[in-house]
Short mmCIF file of C-alpha atoms in Angstrom, two decimals:
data_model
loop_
_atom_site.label_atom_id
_atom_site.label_comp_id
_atom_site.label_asym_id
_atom_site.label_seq_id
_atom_site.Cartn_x
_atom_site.Cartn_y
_atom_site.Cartn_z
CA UNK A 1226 0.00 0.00 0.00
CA UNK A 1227 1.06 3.54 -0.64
CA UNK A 1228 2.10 5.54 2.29
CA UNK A 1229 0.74 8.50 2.70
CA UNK A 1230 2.46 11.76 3.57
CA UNK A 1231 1.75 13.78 6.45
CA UNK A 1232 2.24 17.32 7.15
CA UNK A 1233 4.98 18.13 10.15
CA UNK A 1234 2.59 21.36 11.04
CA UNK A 1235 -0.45 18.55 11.36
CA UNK A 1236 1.89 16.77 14.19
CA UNK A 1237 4.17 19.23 16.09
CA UNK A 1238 2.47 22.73 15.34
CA UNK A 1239 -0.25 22.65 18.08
CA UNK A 1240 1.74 21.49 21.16
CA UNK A 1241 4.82 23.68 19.94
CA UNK A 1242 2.94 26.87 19.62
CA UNK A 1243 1.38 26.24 23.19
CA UNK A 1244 5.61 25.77 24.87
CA UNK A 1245 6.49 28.92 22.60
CA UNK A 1246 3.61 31.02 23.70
CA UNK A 1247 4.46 30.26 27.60
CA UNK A 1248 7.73 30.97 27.00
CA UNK A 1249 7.42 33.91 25.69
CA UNK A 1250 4.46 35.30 27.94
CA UNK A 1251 7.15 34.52 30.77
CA UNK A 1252 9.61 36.66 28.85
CA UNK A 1253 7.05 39.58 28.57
CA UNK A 1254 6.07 39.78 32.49
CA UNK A 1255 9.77 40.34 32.89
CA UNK A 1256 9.46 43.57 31.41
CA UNK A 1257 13.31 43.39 29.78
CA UNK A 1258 14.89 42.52 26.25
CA UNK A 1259 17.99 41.22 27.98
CA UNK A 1260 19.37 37.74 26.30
CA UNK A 1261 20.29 36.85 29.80
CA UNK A 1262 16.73 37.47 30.88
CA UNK A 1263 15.24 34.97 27.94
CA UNK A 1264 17.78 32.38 28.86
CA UNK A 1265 17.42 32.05 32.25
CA UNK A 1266 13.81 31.01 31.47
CA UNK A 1267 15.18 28.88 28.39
CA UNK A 1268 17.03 26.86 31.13
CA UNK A 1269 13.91 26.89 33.68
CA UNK A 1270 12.12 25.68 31.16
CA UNK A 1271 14.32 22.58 29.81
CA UNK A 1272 13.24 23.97 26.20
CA UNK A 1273 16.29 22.40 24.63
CA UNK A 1274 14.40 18.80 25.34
CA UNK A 1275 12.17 19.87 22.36
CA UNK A 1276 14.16 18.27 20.53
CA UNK A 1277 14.52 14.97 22.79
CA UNK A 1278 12.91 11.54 21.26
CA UNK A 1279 13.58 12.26 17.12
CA UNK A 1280 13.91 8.79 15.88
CA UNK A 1281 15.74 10.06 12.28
CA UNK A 1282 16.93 12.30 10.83
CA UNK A 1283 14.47 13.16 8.38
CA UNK A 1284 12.01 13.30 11.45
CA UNK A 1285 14.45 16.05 13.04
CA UNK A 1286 14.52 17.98 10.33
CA UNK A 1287 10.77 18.10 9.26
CA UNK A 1288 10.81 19.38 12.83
CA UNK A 1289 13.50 21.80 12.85
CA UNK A 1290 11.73 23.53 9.94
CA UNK A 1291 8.13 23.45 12.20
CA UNK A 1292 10.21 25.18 15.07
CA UNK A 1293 11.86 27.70 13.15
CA UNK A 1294 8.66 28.76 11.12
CA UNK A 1295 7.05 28.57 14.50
CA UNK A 1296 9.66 31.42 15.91
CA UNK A 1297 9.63 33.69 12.98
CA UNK A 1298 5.44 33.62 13.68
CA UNK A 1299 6.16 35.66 16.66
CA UNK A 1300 8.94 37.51 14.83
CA UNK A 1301 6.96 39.34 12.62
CA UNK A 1302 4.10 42.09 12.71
CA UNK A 1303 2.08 42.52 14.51
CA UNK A 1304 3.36 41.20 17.91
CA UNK A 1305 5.04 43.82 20.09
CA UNK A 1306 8.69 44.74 20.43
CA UNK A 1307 9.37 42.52 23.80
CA UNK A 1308 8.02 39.39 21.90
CA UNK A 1309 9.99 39.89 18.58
CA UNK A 1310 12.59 40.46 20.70
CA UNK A 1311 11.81 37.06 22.75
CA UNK A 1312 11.02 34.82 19.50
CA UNK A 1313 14.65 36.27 17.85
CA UNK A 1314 16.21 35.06 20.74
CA UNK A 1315 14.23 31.67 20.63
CA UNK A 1316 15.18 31.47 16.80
CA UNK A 1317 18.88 31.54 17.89
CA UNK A 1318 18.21 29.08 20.36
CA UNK A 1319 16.28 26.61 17.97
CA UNK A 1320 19.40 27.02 16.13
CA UNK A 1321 21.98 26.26 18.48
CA UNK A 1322 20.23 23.03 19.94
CA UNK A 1323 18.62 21.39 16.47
CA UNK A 1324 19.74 17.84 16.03
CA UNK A 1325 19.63 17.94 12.31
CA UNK A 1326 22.83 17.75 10.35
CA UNK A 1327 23.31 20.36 8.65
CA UNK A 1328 20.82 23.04 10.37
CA UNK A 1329 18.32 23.89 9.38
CA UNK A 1330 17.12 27.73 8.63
CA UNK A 1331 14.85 29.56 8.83
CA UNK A 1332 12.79 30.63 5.81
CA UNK A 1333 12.72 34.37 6.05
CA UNK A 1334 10.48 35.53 2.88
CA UNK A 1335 11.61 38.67 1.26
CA UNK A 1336 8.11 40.51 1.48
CA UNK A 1337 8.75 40.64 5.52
CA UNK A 1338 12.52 42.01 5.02
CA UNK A 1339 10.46 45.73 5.11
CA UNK A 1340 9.81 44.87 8.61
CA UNK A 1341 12.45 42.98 9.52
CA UNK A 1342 15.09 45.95 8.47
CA UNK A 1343 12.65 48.57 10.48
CA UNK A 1344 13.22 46.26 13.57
CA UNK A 1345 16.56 46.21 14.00
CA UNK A 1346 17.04 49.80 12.66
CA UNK A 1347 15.24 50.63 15.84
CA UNK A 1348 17.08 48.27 17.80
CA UNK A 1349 20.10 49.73 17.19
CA UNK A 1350 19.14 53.52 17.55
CA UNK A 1351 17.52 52.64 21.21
CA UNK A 1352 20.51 51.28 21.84
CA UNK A 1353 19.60 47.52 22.40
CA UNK A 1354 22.43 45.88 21.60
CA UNK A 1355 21.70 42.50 22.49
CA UNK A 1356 19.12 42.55 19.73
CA UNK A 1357 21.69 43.51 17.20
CA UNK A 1358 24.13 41.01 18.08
CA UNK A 1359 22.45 38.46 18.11
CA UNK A 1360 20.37 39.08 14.41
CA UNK A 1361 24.23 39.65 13.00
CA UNK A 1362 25.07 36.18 14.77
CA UNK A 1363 22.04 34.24 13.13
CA UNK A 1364 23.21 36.12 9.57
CA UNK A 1365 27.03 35.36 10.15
CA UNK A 1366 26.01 31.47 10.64
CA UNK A 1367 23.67 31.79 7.82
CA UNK A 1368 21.31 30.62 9.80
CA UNK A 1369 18.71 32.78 7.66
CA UNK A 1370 17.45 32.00 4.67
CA UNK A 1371 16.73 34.67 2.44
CA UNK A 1372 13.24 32.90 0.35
CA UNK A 1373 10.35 33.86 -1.76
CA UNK A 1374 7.96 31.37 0.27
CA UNK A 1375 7.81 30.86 3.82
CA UNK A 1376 7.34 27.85 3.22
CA UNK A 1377 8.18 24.62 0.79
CA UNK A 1378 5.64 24.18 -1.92
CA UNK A 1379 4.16 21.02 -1.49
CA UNK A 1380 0.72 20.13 -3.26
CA UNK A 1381 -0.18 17.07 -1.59
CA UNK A 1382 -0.40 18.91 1.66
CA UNK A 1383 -3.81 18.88 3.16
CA UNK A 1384 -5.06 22.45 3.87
CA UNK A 1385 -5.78 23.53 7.37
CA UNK A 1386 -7.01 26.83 8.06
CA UNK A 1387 -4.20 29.05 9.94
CA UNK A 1388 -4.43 29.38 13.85
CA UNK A 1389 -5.59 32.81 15.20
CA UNK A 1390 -3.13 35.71 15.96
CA UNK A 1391 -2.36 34.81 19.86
CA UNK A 1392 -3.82 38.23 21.23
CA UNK A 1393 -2.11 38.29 24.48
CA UNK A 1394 1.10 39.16 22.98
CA UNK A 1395 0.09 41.95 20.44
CA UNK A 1396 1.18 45.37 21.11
CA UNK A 1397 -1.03 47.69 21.87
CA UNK A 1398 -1.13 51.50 21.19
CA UNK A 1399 0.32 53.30 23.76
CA UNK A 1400 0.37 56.83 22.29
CA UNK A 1401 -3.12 57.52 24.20
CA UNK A 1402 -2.42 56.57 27.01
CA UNK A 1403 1.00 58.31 27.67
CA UNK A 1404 -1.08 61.61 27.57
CA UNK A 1405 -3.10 60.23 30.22
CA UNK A 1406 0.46 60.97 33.01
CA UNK A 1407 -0.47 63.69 35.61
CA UNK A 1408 2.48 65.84 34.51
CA UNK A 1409 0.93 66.32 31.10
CA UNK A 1410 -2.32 67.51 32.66
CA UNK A 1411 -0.63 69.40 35.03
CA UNK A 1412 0.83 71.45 32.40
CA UNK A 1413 -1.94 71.92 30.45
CA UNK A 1414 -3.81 73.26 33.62
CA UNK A 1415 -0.55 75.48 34.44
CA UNK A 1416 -0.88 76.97 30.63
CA UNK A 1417 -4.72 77.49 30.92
CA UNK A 1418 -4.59 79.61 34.23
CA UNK A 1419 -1.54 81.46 32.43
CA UNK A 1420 -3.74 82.20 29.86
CA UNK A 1421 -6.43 83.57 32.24
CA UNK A 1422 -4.33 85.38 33.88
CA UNK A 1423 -2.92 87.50 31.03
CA UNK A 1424 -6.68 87.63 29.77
CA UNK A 1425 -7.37 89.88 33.35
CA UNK A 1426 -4.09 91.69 32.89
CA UNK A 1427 -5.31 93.17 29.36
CA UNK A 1428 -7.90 95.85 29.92
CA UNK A 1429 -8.54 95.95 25.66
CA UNK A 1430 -9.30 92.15 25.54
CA UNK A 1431 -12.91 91.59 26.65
CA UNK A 1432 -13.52 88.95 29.33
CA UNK A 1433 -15.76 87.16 27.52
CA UNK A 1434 -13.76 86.42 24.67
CA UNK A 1435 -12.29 82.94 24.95
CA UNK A 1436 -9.70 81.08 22.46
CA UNK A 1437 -9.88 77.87 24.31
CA UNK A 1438 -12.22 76.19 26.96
CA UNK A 1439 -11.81 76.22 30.52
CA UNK A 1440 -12.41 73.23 31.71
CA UNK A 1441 -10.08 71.63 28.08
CA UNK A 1442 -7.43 69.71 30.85
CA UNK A 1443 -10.68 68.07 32.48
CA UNK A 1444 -12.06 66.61 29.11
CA UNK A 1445 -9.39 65.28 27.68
CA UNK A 1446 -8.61 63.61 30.90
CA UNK A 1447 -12.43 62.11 30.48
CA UNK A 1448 -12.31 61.47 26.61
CA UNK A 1449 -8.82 59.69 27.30
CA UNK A 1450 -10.78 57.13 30.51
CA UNK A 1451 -13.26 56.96 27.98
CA UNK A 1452 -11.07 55.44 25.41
CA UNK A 1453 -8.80 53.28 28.02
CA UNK A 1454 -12.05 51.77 29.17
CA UNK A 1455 -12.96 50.79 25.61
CA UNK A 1456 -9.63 49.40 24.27
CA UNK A 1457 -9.78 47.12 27.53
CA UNK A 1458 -13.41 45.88 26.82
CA UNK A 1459 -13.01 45.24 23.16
CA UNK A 1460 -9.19 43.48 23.19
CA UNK A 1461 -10.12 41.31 26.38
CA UNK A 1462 -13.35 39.82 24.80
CA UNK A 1463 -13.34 36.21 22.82
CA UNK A 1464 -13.08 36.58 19.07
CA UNK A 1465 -16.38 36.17 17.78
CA UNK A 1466 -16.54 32.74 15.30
CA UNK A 1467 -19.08 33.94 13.77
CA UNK A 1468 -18.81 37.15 11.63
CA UNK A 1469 -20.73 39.03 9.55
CA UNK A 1470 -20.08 38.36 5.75
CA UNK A 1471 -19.13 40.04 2.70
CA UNK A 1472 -21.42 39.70 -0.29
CA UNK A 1473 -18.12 38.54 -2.17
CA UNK A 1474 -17.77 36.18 0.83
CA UNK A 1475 -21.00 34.60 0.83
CA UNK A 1476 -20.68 34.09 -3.72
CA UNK A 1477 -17.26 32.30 -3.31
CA UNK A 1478 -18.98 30.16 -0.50
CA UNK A 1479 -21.61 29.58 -3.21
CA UNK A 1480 -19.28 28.88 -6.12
CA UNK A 1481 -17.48 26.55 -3.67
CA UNK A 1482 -20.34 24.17 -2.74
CA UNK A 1483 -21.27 24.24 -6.56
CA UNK A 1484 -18.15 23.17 -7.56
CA UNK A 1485 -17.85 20.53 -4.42
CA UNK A 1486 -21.63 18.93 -5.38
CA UNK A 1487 -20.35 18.71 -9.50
CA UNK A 1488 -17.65 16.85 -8.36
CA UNK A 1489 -18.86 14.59 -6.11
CA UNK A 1490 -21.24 13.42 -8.89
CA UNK A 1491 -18.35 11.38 -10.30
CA UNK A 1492 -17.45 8.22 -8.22
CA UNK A 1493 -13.75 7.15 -7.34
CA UNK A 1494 -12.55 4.47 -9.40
CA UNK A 1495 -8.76 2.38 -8.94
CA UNK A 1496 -5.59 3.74 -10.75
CA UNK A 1497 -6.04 0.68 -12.59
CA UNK A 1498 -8.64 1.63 -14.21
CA UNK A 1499 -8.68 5.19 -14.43
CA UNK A 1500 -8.28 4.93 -18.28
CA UNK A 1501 -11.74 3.24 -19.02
CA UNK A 1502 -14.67 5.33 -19.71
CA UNK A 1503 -16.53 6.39 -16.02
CA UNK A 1504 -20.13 6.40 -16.48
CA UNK A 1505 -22.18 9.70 -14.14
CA UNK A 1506 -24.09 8.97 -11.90
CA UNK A 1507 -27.94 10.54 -12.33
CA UNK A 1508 -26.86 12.18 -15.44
CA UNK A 1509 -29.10 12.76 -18.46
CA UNK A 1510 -26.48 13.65 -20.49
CA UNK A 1511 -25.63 10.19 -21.91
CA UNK A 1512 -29.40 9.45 -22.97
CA UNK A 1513 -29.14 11.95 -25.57
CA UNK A 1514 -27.38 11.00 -29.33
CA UNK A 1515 -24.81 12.79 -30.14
CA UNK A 1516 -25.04 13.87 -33.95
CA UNK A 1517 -22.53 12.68 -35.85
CA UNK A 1518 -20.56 14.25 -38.24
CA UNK A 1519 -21.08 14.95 -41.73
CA UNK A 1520 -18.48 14.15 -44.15
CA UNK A 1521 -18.03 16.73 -46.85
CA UNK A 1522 -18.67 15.68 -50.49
CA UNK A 1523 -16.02 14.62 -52.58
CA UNK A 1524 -14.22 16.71 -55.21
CA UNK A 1525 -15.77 14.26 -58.13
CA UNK A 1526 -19.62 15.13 -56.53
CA UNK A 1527 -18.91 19.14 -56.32
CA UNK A 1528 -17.29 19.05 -59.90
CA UNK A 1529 -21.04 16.76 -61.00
CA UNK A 1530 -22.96 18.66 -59.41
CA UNK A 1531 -21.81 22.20 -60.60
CA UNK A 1532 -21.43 20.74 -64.32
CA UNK A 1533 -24.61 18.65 -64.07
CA UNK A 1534 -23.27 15.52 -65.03
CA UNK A 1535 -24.48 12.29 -64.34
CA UNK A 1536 -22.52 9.36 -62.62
CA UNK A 1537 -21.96 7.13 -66.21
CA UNK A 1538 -22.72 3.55 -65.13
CA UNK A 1539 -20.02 1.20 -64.73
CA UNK A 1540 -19.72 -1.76 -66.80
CA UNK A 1541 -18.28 -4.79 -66.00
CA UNK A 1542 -15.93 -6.88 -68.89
CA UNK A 1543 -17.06 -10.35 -69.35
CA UNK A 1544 -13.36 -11.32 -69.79
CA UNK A 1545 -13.05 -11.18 -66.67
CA UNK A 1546 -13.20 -14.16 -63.40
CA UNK A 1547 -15.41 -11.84 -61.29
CA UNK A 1548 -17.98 -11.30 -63.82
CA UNK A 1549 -21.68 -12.37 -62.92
CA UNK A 1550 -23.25 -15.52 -64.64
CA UNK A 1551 -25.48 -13.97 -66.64
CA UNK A 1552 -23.03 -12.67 -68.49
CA UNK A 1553 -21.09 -16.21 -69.38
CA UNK A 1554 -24.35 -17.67 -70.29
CA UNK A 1555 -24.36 -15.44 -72.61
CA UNK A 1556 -20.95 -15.84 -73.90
CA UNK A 1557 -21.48 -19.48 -73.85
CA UNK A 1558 -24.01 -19.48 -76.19
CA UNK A 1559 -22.65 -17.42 -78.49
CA UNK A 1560 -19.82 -19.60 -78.71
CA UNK A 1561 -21.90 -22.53 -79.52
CA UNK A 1562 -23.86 -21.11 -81.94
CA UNK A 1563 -20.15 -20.07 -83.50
CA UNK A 1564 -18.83 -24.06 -83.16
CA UNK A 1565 -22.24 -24.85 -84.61
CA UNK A 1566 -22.54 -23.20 -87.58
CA UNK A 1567 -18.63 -23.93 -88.18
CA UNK A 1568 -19.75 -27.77 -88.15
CA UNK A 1569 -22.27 -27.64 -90.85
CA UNK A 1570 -20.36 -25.80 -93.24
#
C-alpha cells in the first residue's frame, strides 16, 4: 500500500505553539529585552528537550523547519517589540540546539525584510544591543534563509485553516495613554490659568472672549478614561466565530459548494482503471445521441454537381473471373452457336 504523507505542522504545530507562547508570555512579564533574561527562562524551562525523542533524521529535520517557522510567527508584525525580541532570541536558540545535520534555517520571505530591516534599525538607535548582536550572529552562521515562500511548496499537503493571531502578545497602542500621566495635565492646567491670567491683565481684551475652553485639561482627561475603558473591553473579549459576511464572501462560498456537489457526482474508481470510460451517476447527459458528423462531399460530386453531369454507369468486362453468370451464359451461347454453324459448313 502507498504511504501516505503527512504534514509536520499537522503533528508538532499545536503542542509547539502552546511551549512557545508560555515561553514567551514569561519573557514579557519580565518587562526586559535582555538575552540573559530569555535564557534564564530557556534553562527553567528545559526547552532544549524539544528536541529529545527524534527517531531520524528526516524526522528532526521536518521538525526543525516546524520550530523555526514557529519562531519567525512571533517575529513578525504585529506582535510587540518585547516578543519579537523574545522569538529572535528563541530562533537563535532553535538554532543552536537542532539535532539535524546540517541546520536547518529559517525561511525568512523577502516581502517581511520591510519589517524585519525597520526592527533592528530601531534596535540599534535605542541602543539595544543584544538585539543587534544576536540578528548579526544568526546572519554570520547563515542561519537565515533569504526565500520567496515561507514555506516549501508542497501540493499534496492537506489544507488547514491558519491558527488565530495569539492576542495576548500583540502590542497595543500606547500613544493615548502616555497623555493620560499627571504631569501632562498638570501642564496643560498650568498653561490654561496662564492664559487667564494674562486675559485679566489686558484691559482691551474683553472677558468674555475665549480662544480655548476652561475646563479643556478636564475633558481630555475624560475622553482619554473613555477610550482606556474601551480598548480594555473590546481586546479582552473572545473573538467572535461567527462574523458578519461580505457579499463577495457569501458568492465564493456559493461557487465553492457548486463546484464541491459537480464533483462529487463522479465516483472514485482504482488507478487501474482510471483509463476506461466512467459512467455519471444521475446524469441525463448520456441518454441523448450525439449527432454525428457529416463528411463533406467529394471533389468528383462538387465538380457533378456544378457541371450537371451524371454518374456514367459502370460496366463490367465479361473477360473477366469476377464477372456475374449472366453474363457467361451469354458468352457461352454465343460460342456454340459459333462451333455450330462452323460444323455444318
Amino acid at each position: 500500500m502507498p504511504t501516505t504523507t503527512v504534514a509536520p505542522s499537522d503533528c508538532f504545530y499545536d503542542s509547539l505553539a502552546e511551549d512557545v507562547e508560555e515561553l514567551l508570555g514569561r519573557f514579557q512579564q519580565t518587562e526586559s529585552i535582555r538575552f540573559k533574561d530569555f535564557s534564564a527562562i530557556w534553562r527553567e524551562m528545559s526547552f532544549s528537550d524539544v528536541f529529545i525523542g527524534l527517531n531520524s533524521m528526516s524526522e528532526a529535520k521536518r521538525f526543525s523547519m516546524v520550530a523555526m517557522a514557529t519562531s519567525l510567527k512571533y517575529f513578525l508584525p504585529p506582535y510587540s517589540f518585547q516578543i519579537r525580541v523574545g522569538a529572535l532570541y528563541l530562533m537563535f536558540g532553535f538554532h543552536k540546539t537542532q539535532q539535524a545535520s546540517p541546520p536547518v534555517p529559517v525561511r525568512l520571505p523577502l516581502k517581511d525584510m520591510a519589517a524585519v530591516e525597520k526592527f533592528i534599525e530601531d534596535s540599534e538607535v535605542a541602543g539595544h544591543h543584544d538585539v543587534v548582536y544576536i540578528y548579526h550572529k544568526l546572519l554570520s552562521e547563515k542561519a537565515l534563509s533569504f526565500t520567496a515562500m515561507p514555506e516549501l511548496l508542497d501540493y499534496t499537503r492537506s489544507r488547514k485553516p491558519k491558527k488565530a493571531v495569539c492576542e495576548e502578545l500583540i502590542g497595543r497602542t500606547t500613544a493615548v495613554q502616555e497623555l493620560l500621566s499627571s504631569e501632562r495635565l498638570e501642564e496643560l492646567n498650568n498653561i490654561q490659568a496662564h492664559y487667564e491670567t494674562m486675559k485679566k491683565n489686558t484691559a482691551e481684551v474683553s472677558q468674555q472672549a475665549a480662544v480655548t475652553h476652561r475646563d479643556f485639561a478636564d475633558q481630555l482627561h475624560g475622553c482619554l478614561l473613555d477610550f482606556a475603558d474601551w480598548q480594555l473591553k473590546t481586546f479582552s473579549k473572545p473573538m467572535k466565530s461567527e462574523a458578519a459576511e461580505s457579499p463577495s464572501c457569501s458568492r465564493a462560498k456559493l461557487l465553492s459548494s457548486i463546484k464541491h456537489k459537480s464533483y462529487t457526482n463522479c465516483p472514485d474508481t482504482d488507478k487501474s482503471r482510471r483509463h476506461r470510460k466512467v459512467e455519471m451517476a444521475d446524469s441525463s447527459w448520456d441518454q441523448v445521441a450525439k449527432p454525428r458528423r457529416k463528411r463533406p462531399p467529394s471533389l468528383q460530386s462538387r465538380t457533378r454537381l456544378v457541371l450537371d453531369v451524371k454518374p456514367e454507369k459502370h460496366h463490367k468486362q465479361t473477360w473477366l473471373l469476377c464477372a456475374p453468370d449472366e453474363e457467361l451464359e451469354k458468352t457461352r451461347g454465343v460460342r456454340n452457336a459459333r462451333r455450330s454453324q462452323q460444323q455444318m459448313h
